[in-house]
Structures are given as structure tokens and as C-alpha cells.
XYZ file of C-alpha atoms in Angstrom:
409
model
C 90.793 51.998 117.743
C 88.807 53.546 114.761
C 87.472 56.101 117.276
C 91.272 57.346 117.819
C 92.008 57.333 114.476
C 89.588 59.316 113.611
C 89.620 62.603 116.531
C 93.157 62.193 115.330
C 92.683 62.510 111.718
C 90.100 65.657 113.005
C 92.754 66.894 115.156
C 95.961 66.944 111.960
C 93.211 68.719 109.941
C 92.177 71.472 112.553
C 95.857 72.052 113.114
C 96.416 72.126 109.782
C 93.891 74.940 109.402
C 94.989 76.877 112.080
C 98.320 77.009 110.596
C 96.594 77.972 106.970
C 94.738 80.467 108.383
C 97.351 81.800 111.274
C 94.385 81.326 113.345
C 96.623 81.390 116.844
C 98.577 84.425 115.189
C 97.683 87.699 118.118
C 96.703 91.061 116.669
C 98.753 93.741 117.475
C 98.429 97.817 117.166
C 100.096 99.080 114.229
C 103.887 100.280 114.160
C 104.519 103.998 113.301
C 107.791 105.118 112.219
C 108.258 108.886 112.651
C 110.434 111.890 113.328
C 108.981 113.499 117.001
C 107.075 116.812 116.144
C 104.337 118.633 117.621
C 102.787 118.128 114.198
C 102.491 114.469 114.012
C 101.545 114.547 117.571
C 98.733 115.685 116.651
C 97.829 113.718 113.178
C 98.201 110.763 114.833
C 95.901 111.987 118.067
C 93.660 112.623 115.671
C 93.436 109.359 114.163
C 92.739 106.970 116.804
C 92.728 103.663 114.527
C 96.042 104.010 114.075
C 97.085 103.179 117.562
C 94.118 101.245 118.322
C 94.139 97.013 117.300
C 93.919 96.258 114.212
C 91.180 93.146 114.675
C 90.921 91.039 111.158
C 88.034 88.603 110.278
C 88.029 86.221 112.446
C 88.526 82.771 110.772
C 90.575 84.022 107.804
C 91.750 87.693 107.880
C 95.062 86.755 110.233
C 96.017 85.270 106.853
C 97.744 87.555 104.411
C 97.085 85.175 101.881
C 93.270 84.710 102.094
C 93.244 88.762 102.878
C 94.732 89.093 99.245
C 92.941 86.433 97.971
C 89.507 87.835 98.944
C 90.483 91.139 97.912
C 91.811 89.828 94.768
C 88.620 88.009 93.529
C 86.061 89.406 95.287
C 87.165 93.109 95.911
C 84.792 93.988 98.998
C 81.841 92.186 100.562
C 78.615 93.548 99.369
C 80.274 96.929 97.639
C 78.556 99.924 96.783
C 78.262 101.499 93.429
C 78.490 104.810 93.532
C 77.511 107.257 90.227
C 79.713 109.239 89.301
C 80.559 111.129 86.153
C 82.978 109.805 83.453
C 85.301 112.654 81.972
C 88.415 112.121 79.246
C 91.172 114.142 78.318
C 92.871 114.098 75.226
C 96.584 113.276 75.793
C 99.190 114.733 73.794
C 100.224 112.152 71.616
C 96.658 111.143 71.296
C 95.776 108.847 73.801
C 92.616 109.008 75.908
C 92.434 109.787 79.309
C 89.098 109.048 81.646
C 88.496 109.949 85.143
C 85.250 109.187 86.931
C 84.294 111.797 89.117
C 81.621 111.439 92.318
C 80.748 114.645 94.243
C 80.465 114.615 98.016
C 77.417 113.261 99.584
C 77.995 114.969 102.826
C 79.770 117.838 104.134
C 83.283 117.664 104.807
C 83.229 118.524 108.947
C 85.806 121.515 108.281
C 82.914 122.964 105.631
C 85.859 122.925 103.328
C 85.718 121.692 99.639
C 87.771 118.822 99.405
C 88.842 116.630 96.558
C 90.721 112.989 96.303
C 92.529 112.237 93.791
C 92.797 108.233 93.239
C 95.084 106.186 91.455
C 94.242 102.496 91.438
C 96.225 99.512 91.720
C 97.617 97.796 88.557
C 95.335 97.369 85.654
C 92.807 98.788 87.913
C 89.612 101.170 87.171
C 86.902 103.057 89.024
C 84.857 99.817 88.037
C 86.677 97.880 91.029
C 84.855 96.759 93.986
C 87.753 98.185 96.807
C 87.952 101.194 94.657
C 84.028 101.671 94.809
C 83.734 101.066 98.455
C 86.168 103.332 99.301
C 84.703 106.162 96.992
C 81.467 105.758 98.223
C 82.853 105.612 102.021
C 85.046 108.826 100.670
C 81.970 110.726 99.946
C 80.074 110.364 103.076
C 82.827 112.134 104.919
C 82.902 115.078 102.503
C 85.179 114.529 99.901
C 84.402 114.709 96.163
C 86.653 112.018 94.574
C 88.334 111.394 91.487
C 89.366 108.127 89.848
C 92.058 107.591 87.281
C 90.949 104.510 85.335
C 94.070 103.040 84.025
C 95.065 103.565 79.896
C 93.498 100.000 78.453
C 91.839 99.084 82.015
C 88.268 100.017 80.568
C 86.852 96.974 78.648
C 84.487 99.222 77.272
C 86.704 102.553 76.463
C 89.137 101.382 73.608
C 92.677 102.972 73.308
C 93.016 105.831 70.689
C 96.926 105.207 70.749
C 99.569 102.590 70.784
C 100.063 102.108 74.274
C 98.868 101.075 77.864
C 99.589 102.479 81.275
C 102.595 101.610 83.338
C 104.157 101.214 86.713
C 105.083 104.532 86.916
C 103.926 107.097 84.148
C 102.190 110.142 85.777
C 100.882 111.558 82.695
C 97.633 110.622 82.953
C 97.234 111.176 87.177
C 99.003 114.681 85.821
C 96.240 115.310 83.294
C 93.131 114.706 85.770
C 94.876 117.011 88.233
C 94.743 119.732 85.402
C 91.497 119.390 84.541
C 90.063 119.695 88.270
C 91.702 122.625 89.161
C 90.304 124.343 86.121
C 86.797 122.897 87.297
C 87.215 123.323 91.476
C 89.558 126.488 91.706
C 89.219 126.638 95.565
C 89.286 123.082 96.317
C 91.978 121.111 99.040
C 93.489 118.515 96.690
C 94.599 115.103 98.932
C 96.747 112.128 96.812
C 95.414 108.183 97.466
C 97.329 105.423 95.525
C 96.943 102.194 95.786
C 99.814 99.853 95.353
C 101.075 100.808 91.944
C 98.792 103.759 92.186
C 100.505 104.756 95.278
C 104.018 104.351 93.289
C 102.207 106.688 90.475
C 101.208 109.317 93.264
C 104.821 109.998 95.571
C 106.457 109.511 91.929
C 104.132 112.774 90.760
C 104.665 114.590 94.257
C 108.387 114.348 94.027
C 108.736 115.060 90.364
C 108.554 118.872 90.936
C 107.807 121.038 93.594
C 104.990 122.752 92.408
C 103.227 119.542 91.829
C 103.015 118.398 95.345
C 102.174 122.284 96.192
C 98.390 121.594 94.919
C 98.338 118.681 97.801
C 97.392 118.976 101.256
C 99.188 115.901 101.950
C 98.974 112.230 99.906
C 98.996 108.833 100.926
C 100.640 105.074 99.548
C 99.391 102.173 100.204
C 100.883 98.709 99.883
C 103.359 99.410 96.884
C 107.153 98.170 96.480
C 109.065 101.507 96.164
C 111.770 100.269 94.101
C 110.294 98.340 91.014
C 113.338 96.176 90.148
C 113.168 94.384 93.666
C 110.067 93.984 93.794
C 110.281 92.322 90.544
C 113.140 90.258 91.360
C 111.224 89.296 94.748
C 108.494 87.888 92.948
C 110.416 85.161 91.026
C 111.153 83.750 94.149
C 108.690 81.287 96.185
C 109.082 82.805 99.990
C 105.554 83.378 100.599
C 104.401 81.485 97.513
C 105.306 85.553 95.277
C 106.067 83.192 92.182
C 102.575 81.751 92.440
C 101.263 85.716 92.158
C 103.582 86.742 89.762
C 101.956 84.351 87.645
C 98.624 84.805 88.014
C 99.146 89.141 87.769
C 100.791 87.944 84.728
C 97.876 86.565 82.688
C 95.762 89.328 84.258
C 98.286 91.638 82.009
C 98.397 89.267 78.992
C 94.368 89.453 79.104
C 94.269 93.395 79.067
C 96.932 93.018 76.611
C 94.967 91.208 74.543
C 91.549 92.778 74.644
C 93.440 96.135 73.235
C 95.752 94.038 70.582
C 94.238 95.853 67.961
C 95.604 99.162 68.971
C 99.221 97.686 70.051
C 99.689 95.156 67.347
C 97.256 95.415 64.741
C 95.524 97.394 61.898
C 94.986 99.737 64.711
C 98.797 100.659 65.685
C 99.367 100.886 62.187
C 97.086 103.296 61.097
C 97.566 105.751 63.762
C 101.663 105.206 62.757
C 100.766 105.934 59.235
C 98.958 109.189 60.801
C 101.634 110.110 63.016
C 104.651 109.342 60.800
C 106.188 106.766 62.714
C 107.706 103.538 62.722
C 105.307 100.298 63.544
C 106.578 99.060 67.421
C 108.438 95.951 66.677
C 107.157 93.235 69.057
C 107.693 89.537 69.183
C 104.441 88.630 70.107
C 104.942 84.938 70.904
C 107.252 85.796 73.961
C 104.817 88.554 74.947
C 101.673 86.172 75.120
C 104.073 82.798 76.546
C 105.036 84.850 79.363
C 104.697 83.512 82.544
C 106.005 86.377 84.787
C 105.847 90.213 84.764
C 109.559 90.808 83.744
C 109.254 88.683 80.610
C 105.967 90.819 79.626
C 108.096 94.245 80.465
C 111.158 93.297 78.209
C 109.112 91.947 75.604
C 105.952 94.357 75.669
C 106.222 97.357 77.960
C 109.858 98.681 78.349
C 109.817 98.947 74.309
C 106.233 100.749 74.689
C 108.037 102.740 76.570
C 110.528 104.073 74.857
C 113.957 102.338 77.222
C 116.262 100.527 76.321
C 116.631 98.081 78.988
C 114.211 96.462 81.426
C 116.438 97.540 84.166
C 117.025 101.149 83.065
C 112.284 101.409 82.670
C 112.348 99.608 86.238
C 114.889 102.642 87.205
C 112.916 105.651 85.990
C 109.403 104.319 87.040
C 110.409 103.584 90.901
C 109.189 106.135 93.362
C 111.686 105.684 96.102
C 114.142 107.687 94.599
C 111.374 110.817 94.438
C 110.546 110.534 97.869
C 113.195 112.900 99.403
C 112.001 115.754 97.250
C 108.634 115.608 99.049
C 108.045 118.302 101.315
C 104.132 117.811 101.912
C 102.765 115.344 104.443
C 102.489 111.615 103.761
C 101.127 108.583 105.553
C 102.738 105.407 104.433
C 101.494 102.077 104.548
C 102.493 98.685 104.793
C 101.444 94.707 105.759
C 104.040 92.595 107.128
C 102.223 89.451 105.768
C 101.784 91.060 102.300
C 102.772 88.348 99.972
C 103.407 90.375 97.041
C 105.713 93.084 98.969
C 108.785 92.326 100.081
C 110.028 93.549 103.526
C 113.539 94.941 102.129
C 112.080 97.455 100.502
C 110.517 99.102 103.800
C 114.018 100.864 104.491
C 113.033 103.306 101.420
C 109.710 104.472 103.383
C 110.955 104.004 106.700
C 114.178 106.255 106.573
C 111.941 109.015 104.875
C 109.768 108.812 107.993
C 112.057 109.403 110.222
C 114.055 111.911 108.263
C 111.201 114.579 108.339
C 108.781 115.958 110.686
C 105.904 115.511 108.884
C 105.587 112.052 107.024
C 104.702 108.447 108.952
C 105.245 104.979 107.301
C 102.619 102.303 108.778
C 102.702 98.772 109.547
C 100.678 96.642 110.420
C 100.986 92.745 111.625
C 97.933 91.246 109.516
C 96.116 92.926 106.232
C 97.732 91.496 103.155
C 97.885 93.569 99.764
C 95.490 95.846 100.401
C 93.060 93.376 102.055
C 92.931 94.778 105.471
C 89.205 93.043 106.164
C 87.780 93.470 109.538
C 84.743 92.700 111.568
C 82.684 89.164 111.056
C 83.439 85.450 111.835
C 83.230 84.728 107.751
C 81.945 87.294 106.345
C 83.534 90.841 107.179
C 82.549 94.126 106.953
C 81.929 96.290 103.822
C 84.166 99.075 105.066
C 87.360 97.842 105.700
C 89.796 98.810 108.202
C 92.235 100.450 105.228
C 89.450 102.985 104.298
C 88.564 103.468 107.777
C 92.260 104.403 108.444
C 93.462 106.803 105.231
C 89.706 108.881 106.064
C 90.471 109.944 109.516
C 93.691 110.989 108.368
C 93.174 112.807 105.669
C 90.863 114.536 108.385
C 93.036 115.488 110.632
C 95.261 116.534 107.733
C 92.631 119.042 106.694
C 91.787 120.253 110.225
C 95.267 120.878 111.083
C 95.873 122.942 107.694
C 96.074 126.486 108.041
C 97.877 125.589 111.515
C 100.957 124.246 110.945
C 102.986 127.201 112.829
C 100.837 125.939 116.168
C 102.500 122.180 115.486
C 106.023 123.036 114.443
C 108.742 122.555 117.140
């Protein structure tokens, strides 16, 4: 009798497991959403991963919730660090700008010069473990990359004004794009963003048209679209988003705090004096009791901001609104087990897709936010299927250029 009892209590906890980890959940190829053209016949023949499986870490990666969680505290397994040069850019209203820059290792196989411009996820730097891995992954394929690092991201670059970045400002992405072309004239510029960064990248394509003209092509990955959904999404518990919304919330009351000087203190104050203007007025007790995101942006960032309402900021940072004025071509991407991302939103990315000939929104069964581990029983591979996937087609986006007459219908 305490034989059965106890294969039974093994059995409840391996089943218990498998439903943790999804462990009986199949892998599938990923989904592409597109508009038929001889163009993006040819992208996507190019990129083979794309309609090849998608095979996550064995014991874990079929979770989207261990993929983010991995990703979240550990970045990548056993990631790089690539040198690279810092620059800064003095910002109109006196803010400081740094970039990290890391020239090309290898030789891009169309012997052109290429350059990719990064923006990270939020709060995020070049100091990050996926952003390093990917950089130095980047480079041995031929691109020089550049890295926004976030205003206030930097523990060791202090603000030099009264503010910190947001969901979608694209000053700063704007400003490193100035200075390279000054510095790499003849270069083919490519856009990477992940998840916030990729809202701060189609939000600077679609802004103007001559901005996106200095792009080959640019690419999002895992973001929301529309910012007040997203929010709204993430007071709810469907795959535990509360939970997240929480924890991304004391990751912003900690960067918050390391630069309170600067946005509360003797700091704000004497650069007001300087500047002739009024002192922010902040309550800072709701700011630092926050337990979600939307109580830090009507309390804290909306009023950085300059907007009245947290729903009129949410309006004018979202980049789904930008993407129909995008004319260059774009590879959207997607998990459907992303806990952070809500499904609804996909219909933003989805309809552009299949309105023009030259765009593709990606999903994928398994990944997470920006997870997307591969390869390994515990321990996956350094590379992960995400980098493998935006490289080859930013390839084949730079060996079709020139061509696009031959893949036009």
C-alpha cells in the first residue's frame, strides 16, 4: 500500500510538471502573415528558419513562462561581451545621449558596409546579456552595430536633465541615427527593436518619410503596438500579466530611484534654476507605492512628459497608428505564449502584413518575450533562435536591395 502511494504521489508530481513546463505541448513551424509578391517570395526563401521548426529547450523552453523567466534574469547562457565604443550626444534640452558602437568582425557576404541600429527593451542598455549576444552574433555576419542605451538605464552614466526615457520617444534612437550617418556616409542602415525598442523603431520609421528612407528595412520584436492595451492587459491575471506588471514595476521604481537626484532633487532644481523653469511637481509617495506601470506613468512619467492625461501619453507613444505610413520592408514578430503581450493586439501587425507587398508579421507557437531559447536538454544554446532568425533576414534584405524591380509583381 505505501508502494502505491508513493509511484502515485511520483506520478501527480511528473504530471504536474509536464503541465508547468508544457512538456507534451508539439512544436510547430512559424505562421507568416503576408501579402503574395515575388518579393517576399524571395525574403522568406532566403531565410530558411522561418519555415523550418522552431525546436525550444527541451525540458523548459515549451514554456513561455520559464522562456521569459530565463531571459528575464539571466539574459543568455554563457553571453559574450563584446567591446565596443561608447559615444554621447548632447540633446537639445540638455540631456545626454550614449550609444555603444561595435564594428564588424567579419565581412558582410554582399561586401557591403552595413550598420544596425538597436533599440533595447525597456530600461534596457548595451550592458544586457540578450543585447550582447546578439551584437556579438551581429558582428560575425558583417554588420557594425549600434546600441541605444536607454536615458537613466546606465548605472554608471548619470542624467544631465530632468527626465528618463519612455515607451515611445524617438529622440534619442533619432540622435544616434544622426550621428552615424555623419560618421559612415555610405553605409546600409537596418532598424532592430526589441519590445519597447521595437515600438521606438516603427514609431521613428512612420514618423516621416525621409526617416525610414535611411533604412533598408527594420524589424519589431515582441512589443504591444498599442500601449494603452497592453497596459490595461497587464492588470489582469490571464497568464499570471499582473504578476509581471509588478515585478517590471519595481524594476522602474529602482531606475527611478538611482537617478532621484536629477528628477526630484537638488539636481532637477538646479538645472530649473538654469533653464528658467518651473520645478516638476511630483507626489513622490504614489510614485514609489506603486505597484503597477500605469500608477508610475500618471504619477511619474506622463507629467515628465509633458501630457495631460495617462491616456492621451499612452496615445501619442503607440506605434500602431505609424505603421501604415511605412513604406520600407519590415519583419514582425510575435510569441503566442508571450505572457506579457496580449494576442488582441496582433490585428495591428497582422492587417499591415497583409495590406502591403513587402512587410511579414511572425508567429511563433513557443518563445515567450523575447526568450526564444533553443538547443540543450537544460541548458540551451548561447545563440538563440530569435538572433538566428532577424540575421538571415536582414541578409536576404541586403542581397535583394538594388533588385527590387526583379521581385515586384
Amino acid at each position: 500500500m505505501a508502494d502505491a502511494v508513493f509511484y502515485f504521489v511520483i506520478l501527480v508530481v511528473i504530471y504536474v510538471l509536464m503541465r508547468i513546463l508544457h512538456s507534451n505541448s508539439g512544436t510547430e513551424k512559424p505562421k507568416l502573415y503576408c501579402k503574395e509578391s515575388k518579393f517576399l517570395r524571395e525574403i522568406v526563401k532566403m531565410c530558411p528558419t522561418l519555415t523550418d521548426m522552431y525546436i525550444p529547450t527541451l525540458l523548459w523552453g515549451k514554456s513561455g513562462h520559464f522562456q521569459t523567466f530565463v531571459y528575464a534574469k539571466m539574459g543568455r547562457f554563457l553571453s559574450p561581451v563584446p567591446k565596443g565604443i561608447r559615444r554621447s550626444v548632447m540633446m537639445s534640452d540638455g540631456a545626454t545621449c550614449t550609444f555603444d558602437v561595435y564594428e564588424a568582425t567579419e565581412a558582410h557576404p554582399s561586401n557591403n558596409d552595413c550598420t544596425l541600429c538597436i533599440a533595447p527593451g525597456i530600461g534596457n542598455s548595451s550592458e544586457c546579456k540578450y543585447i550582447r549576444t546578439f551584437v556579438d552574433y551581429s558582428r560575425s555576419h558583417g554588420y557594425r552595430v549600434a546600441v541605444l542605451n536607454h536615458l537613466g538605464a546606465l548605472k554608471n552614466v548619470p542624467l544631465t536633465s530632468p527626465r528618463i526615457f519612455t515607451y515611445g520617444d524617438t529622440d534619442e534612437y533619432a540622435a544616434m541615427i544622426t550621428y552615424l550617418e555623419k560618421r559612415h556616409p555610405n553605409t546600409l542602415f537596418v532598424a532592430v527593436g526589441f519590445s519597447m525598442g521595437g515600438n521606438i523603431v516603427l514609431k521613428y520609421l512612420g514618423e516621416n518619410q525621409h526617416q525610414q528612407e535611411k533604412f533598408l528595412c527594420g524589424v519589431s520584436l515582441c512589443q504591444g503596438y498599442e500601449l494603452i492595451y497592453g497596459i490595461d492587459a497587464m492588470h489582469g491575471w490571464e497568464k499570471l500579466r499582473r504578476i509581471y506588471n509588478f515585478a517590471m514595476t519595481e524594476n522602474m521604481k529602482s531606475l527611478i530611484k538611482r537617478n532621484r537626484d536629477m528628477l526630484f532633487g537638488n539636481g532637477v532644481r538646479a538645472y530649473c534654476q538654469r533653464e528658467g523653469r518651473k520645478v516638476p511637481d511630483y507626489d513622490l509617495d504614489k510614485i514609489f507605492e506603486a505597484t503597477s506601470l500605469l500608477h508610475i506613468d500618471e504619477h511619474f512619467t506622463r507629467k515628465m512628459a509633458g501630457f495631460n492625461s495617462v491616456e492621451e501619453f499612452y496615445i501619442a507613444a503607440s506605434s500602431g497608428s505609424y505603421l501604415q505610413n511605412i513604406h520600407i520592408p519590415l519583419m514582425i514578430l510575435n510569441a503566442e505564449d508571450d505572457p506579457l503581450i496580449p494576442e488582441k493586439v496582433w490585428d495591428i501587425p497582422k492587417t499591415h502584413a497583409e495590406r502591403v507587398e513587402n512587410s511579414i508579421f511572425v508567429t511563433t507557437k513557443h518563445g515567450g518575450h523575447l526568450g526564444f531559447f533553443e538547443g540543450g536538454v537544460i541548458f540551451s544554446n548561447t545563440v538563440t533562435w530569435l538572433d538566428r532568425v532577424v540575421v538571415e533576414y536582414l541578409d536576404a534584405v541586403v542581397n535583394v536591395d538594388g533588385r527590387q524591380d526583379e521581385f515586384s509583381d
